[in-house]
GROMACS .gro file of C-alpha atoms in nm:
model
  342
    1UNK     CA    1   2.499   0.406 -13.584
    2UNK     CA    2   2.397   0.158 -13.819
    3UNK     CA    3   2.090   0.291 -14.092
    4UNK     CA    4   1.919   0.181 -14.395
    5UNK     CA    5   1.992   0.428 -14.685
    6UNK     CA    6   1.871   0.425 -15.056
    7UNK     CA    7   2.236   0.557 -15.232
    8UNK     CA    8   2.047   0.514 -15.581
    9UNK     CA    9   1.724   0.472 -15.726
   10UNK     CA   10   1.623   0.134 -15.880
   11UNK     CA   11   1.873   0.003 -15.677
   12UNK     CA   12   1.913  -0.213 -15.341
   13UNK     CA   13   1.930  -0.015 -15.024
   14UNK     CA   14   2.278  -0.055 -14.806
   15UNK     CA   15   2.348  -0.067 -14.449
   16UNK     CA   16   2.601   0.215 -14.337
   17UNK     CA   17   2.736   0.333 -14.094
   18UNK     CA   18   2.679   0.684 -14.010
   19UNK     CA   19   2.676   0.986 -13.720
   20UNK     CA   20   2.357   0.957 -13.494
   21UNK     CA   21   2.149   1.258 -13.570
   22UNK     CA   22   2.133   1.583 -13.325
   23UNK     CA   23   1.902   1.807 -13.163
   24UNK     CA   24   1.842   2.100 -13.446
   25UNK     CA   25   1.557   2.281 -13.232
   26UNK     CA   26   1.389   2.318 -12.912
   27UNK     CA   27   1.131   2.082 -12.948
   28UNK     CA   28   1.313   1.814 -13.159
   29UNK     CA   29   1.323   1.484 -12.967
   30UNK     CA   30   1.575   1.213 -13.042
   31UNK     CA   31   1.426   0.870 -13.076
   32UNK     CA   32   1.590   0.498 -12.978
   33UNK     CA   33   1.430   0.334 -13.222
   34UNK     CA   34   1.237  -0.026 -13.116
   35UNK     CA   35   1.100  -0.068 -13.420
   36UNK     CA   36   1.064   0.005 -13.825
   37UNK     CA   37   0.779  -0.082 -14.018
   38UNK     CA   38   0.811  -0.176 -14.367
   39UNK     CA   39   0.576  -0.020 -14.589
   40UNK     CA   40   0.489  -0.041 -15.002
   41UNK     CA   41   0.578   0.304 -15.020
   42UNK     CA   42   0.928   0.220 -14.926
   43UNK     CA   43   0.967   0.012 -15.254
   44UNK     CA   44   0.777   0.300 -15.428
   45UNK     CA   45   1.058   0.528 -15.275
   46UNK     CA   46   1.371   0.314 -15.334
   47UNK     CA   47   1.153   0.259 -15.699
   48UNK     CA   48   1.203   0.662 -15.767
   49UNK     CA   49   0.838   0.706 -15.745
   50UNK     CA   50   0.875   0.996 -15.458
   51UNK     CA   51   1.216   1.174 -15.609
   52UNK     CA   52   1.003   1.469 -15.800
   53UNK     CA   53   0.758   1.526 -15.490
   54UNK     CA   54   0.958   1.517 -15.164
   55UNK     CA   55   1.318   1.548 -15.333
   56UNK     CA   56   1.532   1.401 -15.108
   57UNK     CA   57   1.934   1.433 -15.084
   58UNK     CA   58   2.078   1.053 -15.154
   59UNK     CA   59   2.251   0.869 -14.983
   60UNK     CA   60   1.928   0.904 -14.695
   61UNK     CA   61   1.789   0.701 -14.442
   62UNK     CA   62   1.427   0.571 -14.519
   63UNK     CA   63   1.175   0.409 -14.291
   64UNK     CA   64   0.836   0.643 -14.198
   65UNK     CA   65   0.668   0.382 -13.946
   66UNK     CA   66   0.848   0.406 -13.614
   67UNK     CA   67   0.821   0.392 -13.244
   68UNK     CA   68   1.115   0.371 -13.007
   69UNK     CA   69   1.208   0.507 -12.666
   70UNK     CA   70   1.320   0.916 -12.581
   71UNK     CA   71   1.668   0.927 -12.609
   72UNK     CA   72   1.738   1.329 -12.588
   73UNK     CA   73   1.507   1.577 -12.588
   74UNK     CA   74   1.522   1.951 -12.713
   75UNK     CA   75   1.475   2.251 -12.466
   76UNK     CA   76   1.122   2.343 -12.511
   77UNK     CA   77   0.997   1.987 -12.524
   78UNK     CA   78   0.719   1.978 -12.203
   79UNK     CA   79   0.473   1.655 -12.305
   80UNK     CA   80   0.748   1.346 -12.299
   81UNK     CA   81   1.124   1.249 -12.091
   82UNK     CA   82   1.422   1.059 -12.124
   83UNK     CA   83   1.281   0.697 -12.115
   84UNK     CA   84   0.936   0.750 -12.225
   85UNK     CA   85   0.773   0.464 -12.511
   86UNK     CA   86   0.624   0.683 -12.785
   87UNK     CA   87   0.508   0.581 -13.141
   88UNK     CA   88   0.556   0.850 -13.373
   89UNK     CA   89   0.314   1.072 -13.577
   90UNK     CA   90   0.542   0.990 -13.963
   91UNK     CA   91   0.486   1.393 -14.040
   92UNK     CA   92   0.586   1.632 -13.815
   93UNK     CA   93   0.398   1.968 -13.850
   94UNK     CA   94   0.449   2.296 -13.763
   95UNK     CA   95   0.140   2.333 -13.530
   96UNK     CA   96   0.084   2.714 -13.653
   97UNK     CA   97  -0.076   2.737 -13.992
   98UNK     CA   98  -0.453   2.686 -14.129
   99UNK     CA   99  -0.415   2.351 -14.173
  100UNK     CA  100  -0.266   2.231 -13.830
  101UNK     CA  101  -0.543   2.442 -13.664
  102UNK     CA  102  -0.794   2.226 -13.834
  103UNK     CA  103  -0.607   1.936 -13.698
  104UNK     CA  104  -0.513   1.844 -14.041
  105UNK     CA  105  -0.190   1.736 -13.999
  106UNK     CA  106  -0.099   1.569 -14.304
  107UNK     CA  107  -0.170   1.953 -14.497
  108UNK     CA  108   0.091   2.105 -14.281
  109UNK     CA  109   0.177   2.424 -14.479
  110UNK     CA  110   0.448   2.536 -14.251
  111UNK     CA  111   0.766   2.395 -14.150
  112UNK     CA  112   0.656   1.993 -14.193
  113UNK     CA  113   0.899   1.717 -14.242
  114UNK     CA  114   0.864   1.381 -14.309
  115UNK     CA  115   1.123   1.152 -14.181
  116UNK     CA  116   1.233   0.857 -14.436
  117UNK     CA  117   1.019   1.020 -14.746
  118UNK     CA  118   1.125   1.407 -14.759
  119UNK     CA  119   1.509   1.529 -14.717
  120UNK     CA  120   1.502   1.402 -14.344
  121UNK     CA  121   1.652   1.105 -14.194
  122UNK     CA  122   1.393   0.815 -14.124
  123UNK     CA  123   1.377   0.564 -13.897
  124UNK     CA  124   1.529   0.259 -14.042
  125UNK     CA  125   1.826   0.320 -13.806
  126UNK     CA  126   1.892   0.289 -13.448
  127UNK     CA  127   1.782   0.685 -13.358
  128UNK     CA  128   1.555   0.898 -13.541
  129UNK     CA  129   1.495   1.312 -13.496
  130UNK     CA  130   1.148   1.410 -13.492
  131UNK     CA  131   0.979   1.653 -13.290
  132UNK     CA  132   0.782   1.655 -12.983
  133UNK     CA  133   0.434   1.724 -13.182
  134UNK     CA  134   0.498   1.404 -13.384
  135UNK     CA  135   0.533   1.177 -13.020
  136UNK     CA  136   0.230   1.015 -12.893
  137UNK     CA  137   0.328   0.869 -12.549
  138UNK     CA  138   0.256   0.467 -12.464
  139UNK     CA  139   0.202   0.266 -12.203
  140UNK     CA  140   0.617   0.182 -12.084
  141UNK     CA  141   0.518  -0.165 -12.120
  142UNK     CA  142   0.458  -0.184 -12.449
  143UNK     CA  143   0.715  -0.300 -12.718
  144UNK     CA  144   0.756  -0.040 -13.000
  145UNK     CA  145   0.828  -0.325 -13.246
  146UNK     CA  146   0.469  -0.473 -13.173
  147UNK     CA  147   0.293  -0.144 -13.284
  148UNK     CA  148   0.557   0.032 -13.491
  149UNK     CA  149   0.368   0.001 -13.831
  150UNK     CA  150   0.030   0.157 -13.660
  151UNK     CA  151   0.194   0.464 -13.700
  152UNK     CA  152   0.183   0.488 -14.104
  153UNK     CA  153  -0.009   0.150 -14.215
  154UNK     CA  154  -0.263   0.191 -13.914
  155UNK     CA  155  -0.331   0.538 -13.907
  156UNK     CA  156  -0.371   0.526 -14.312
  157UNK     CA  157  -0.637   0.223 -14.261
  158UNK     CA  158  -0.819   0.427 -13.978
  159UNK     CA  159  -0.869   0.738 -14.111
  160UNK     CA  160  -1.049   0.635 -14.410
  161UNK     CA  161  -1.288   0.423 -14.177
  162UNK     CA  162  -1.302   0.708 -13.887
  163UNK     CA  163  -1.413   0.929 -14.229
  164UNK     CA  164  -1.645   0.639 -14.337
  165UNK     CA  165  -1.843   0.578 -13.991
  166UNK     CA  166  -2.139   0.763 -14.070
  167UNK     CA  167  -2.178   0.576 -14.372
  168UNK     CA  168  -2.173   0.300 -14.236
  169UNK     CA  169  -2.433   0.224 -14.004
  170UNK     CA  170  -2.638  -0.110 -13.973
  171UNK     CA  171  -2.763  -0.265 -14.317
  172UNK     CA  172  -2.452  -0.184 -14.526
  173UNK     CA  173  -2.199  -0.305 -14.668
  174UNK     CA  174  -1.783  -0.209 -14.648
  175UNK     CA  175  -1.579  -0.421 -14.900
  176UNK     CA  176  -1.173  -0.480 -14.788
  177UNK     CA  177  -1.001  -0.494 -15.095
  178UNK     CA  178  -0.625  -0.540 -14.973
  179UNK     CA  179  -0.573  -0.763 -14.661
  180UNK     CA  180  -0.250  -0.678 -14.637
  181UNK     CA  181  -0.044  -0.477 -14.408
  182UNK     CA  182  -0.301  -0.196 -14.417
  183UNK     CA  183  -0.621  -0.403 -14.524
  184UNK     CA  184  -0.587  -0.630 -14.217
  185UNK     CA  185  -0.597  -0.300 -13.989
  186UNK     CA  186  -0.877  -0.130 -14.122
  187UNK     CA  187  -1.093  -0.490 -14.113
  188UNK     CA  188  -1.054  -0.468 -13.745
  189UNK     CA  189  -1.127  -0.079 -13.774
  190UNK     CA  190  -1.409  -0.136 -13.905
  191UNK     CA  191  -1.498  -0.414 -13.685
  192UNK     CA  192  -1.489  -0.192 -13.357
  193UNK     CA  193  -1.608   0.105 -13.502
  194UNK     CA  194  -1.869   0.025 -13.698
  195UNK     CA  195  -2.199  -0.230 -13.731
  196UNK     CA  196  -2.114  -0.299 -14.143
  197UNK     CA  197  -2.121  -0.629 -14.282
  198UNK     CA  198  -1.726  -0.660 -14.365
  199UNK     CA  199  -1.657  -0.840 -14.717
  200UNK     CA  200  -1.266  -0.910 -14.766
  201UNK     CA  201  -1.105  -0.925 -15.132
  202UNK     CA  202  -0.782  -1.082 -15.169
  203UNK     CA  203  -0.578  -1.336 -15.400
  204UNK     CA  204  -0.384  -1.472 -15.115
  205UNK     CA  205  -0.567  -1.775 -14.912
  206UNK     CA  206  -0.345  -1.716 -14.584
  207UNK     CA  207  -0.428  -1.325 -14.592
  208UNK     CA  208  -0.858  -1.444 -14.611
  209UNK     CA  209  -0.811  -1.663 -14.343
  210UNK     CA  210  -0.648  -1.446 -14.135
  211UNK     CA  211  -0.913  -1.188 -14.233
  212UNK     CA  212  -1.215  -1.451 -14.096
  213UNK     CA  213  -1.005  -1.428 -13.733
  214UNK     CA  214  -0.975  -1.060 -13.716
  215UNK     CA  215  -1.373  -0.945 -13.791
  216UNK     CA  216  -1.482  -1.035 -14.157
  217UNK     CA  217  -1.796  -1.142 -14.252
  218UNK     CA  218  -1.755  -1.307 -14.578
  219UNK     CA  219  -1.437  -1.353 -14.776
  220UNK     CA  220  -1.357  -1.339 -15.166
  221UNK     CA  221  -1.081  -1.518 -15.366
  222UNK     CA  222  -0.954  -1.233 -15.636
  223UNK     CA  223  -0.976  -1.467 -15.893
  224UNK     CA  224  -1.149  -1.296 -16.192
  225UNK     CA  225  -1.465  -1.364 -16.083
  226UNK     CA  226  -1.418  -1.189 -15.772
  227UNK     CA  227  -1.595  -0.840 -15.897
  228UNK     CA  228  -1.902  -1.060 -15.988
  229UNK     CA  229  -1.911  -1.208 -15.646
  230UNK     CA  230  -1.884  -0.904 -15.431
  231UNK     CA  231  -2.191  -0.745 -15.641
  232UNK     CA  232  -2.408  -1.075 -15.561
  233UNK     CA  233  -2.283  -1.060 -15.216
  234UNK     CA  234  -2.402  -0.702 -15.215
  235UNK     CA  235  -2.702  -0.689 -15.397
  236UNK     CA  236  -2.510  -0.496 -15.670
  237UNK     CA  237  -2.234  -0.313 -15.499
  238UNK     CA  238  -2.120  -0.201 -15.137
  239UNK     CA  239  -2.196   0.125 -14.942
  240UNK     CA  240  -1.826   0.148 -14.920
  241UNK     CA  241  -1.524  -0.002 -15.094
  242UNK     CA  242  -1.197   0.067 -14.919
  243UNK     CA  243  -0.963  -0.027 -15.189
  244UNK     CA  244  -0.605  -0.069 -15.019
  245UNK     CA  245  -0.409  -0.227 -15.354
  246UNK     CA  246  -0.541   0.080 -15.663
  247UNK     CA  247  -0.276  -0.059 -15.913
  248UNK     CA  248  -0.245  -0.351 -16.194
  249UNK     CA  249  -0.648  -0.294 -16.260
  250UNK     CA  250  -0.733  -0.342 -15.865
  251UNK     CA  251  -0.869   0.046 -15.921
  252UNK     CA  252  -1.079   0.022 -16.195
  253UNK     CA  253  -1.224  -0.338 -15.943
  254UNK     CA  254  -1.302  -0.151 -15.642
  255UNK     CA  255  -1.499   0.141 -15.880
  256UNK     CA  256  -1.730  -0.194 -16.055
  257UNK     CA  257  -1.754  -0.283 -15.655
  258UNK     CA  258  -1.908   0.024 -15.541
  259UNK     CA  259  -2.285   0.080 -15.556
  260UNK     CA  260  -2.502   0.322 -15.638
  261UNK     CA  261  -2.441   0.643 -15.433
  262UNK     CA  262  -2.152   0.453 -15.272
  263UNK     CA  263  -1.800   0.573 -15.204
  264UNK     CA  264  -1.496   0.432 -15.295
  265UNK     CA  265  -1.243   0.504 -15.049
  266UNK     CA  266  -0.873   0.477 -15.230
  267UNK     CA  267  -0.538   0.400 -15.004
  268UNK     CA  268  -0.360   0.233 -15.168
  269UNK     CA  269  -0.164   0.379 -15.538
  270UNK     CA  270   0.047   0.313 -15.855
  271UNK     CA  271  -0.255   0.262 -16.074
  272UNK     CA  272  -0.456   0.486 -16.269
  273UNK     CA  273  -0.837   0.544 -16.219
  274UNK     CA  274  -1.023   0.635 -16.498
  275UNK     CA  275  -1.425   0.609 -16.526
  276UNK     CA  276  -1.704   0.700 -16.800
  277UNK     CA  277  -1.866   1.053 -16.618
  278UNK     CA  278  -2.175   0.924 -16.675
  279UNK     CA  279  -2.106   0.680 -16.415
  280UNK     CA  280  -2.035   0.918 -16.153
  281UNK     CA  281  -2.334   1.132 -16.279
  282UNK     CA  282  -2.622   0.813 -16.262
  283UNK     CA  283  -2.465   0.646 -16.005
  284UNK     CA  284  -2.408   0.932 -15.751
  285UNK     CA  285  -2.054   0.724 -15.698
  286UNK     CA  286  -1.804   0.876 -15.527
  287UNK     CA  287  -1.424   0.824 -15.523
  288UNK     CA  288  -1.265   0.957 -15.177
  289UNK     CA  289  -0.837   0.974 -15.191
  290UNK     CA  290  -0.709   0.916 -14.828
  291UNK     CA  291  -0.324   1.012 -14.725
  292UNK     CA  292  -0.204   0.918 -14.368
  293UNK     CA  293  -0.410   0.999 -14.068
  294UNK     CA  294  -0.393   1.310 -13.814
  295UNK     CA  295  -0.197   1.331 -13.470
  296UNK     CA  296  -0.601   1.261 -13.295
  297UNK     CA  297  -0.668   0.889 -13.538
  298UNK     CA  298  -0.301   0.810 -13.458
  299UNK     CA  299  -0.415   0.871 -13.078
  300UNK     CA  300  -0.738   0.692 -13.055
  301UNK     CA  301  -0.624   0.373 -13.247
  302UNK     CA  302  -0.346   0.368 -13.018
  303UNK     CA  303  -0.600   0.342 -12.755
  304UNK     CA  304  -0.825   0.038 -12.993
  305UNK     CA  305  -0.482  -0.141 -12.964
  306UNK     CA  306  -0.377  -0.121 -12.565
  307UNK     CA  307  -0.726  -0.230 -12.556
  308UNK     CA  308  -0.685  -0.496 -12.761
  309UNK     CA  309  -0.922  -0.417 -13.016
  310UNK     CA  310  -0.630  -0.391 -13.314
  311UNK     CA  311  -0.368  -0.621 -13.322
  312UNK     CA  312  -0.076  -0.558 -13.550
  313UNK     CA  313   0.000  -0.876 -13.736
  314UNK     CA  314   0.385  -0.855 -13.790
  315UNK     CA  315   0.705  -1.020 -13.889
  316UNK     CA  316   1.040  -0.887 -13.709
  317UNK     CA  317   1.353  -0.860 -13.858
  318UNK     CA  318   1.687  -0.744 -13.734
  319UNK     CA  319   1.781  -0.417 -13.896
  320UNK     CA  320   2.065  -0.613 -14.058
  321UNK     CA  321   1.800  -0.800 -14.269
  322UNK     CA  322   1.664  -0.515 -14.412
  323UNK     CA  323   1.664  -0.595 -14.741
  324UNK     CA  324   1.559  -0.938 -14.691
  325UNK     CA  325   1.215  -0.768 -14.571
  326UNK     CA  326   1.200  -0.552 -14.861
  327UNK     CA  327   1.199  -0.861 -15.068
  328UNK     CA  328   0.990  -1.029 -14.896
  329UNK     CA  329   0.754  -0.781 -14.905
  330UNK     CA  330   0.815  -0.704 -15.269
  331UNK     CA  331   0.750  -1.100 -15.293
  332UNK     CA  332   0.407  -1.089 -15.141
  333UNK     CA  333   0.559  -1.321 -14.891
  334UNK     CA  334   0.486  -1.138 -14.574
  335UNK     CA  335   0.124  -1.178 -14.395
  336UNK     CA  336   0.058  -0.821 -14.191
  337UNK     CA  337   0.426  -0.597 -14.163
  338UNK     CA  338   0.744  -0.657 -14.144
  339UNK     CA  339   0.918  -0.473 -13.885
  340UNK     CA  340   1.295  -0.405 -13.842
  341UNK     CA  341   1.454  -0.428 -13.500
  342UNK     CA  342   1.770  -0.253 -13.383
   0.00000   0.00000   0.00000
């Protein structure tokens, strides 16, 4: 099969040819993938950013935001068939320690992977292994490349607003700083969840427009004056600052953004945070760190999308163009996600 695989670090990604992958287990599932997404992290992986944490084996297959069709399925797999449209859960856990019983998937102490980050195979290919905890079955009519990024970029976006919801309740404020391929998910998060008055923060014009169609309220060039703005808009700072960017100073932004006793909610990374204590101690401000979603958000915002509630703003590619997307994205040129299509 054809797959995207980083052979060195700091280096462009090549197309090979390689053996699918096989059953290992009795509830591993083979997927035909439909769809890719293209996510930051993957230039922060091909960058060398994740080599120390998840230590993967190069040459290796990257690609964590997938949904496809079953294509095999292991023995003991019971809850999906041959044939059936699934979107995939990016970590598959083990189901069996502390953490899984809490439903906290993305703290799986036992025998987790993570397809496309750790020393598994991801999805940038035409079939994927996972497991049958990680599949999440769809409506057969839906096309996997339409929702394929939901399963990292969406699931990121709504977890940190399904953790925000009580603190958000009519008479706040939620600032979006980010409307990118995350940012423009959790605006329409927050639009069906919540009764917040949504402020948007970006530098890009097309990326604030796009934001006024999908549920903000008011919109902010990041301009330099943009921290300024957002407090005057707020009344000195919002109830909640979901900061999807947290690099090149956007960090140290979102913390001037937040109010008193307010939370700032960080997604996205590559920066460094640093604030006076004294802030945190007179202000009452929190700072919240959010990592992927469980099995249950990945579940319900499936359900916000076949509803039509969250639309996944994408560009397709053909897997062959793979590194064209990677540039582009890199570029700042792409408005939602890029998805790769077998």
């Amino acid at each position: 099969m054809k797959a995207v695989r980083v052979h060195g670090y700091q280096e462009d990604p090549k197309l090979d040819d390689i053996p699918e992958p096989k059953l290992q287990g009795p509830l591993d599932v083979i997927i035909k993938v439909g769809g890719a997404g293209v996510c930051r992290t993957d230039l922060h992986i091909i960058n060398g950013d994740w080599k120390d944490i998840q230590n993967p084996d190069l040459p290796y297959v990257i690609g964590h935001e997938n949904a496809g069709w079953v294509h095999e399925v292991g023995e003991g797999v019971t809850n999906v068939k041959v044939g059936d449209t699934v979107i995939l859960h990016p970590q598959p856990s083990c189901g069996l320690c502390v953490m899984c019983r809490y439903g906290r998937d993305m703290q799986c102490t036992g025998d987790a992977f993570f397809p496309g980050l750790s020393n598994n195979d991801g999805g940038m290919a035409e079939y994927l292994r996972t497991t049958a905890r990680a599949c999440v079955k769809l409506n057969p009519e839906t096309n996997p490349a339409d929702v394929a990024a939901l399963a990292d970029a969406g699931i990121t976006a709504y977890h940190a607003v399904r953790k925000a919801v009580p603190l958000l309740f009519p008479g706040t404020t939620a600032v979006v700083q980010g409307a990118g391929g995350l940012g423009h998910i959790g605006i329409q998060a927050l639009a069906a969840l919540t009764a917040t008055k949504i402020i948007v923060v970006d530098k890009n014009p097309a990326a604030l427009e796009l934001a006024k169609q999908i549920g903000a309220d008011e919109t902010v060039v990041a301009d330099g004056n943009h921290v300024a703005a957002v407090q005057e808009l707020t009344g000195g700072g919002a109830t909640v600052v979901f900061d999807f960017v947290a690099e090149q100073g956007a960090e140290l932004d979102a913390w001037q953004m937040t109010g008193p006793a307010g939370y700032q909610f960080m997604l996205g990374y590559g920066g460094e945070f640093t604030a006076p204590t004294l802030d945190f101690v007179a202000g009452e401000k929190n700072v919240i760190g959010n990592i992927v979603g469980t099995y249950n958000d990945l579940a319900e915002l499936m359900v916000l999308a076949q509803a039509g509630k969250v639309t996944l703003h994408t560009k397709q590619y053909p897997l062959d163009s793979a590194l064209d997307a990677l540039h582009d994205l890199d570029a700042g040129k792409v408005r939602g996600r890029a998805i790769l299509v077998p």
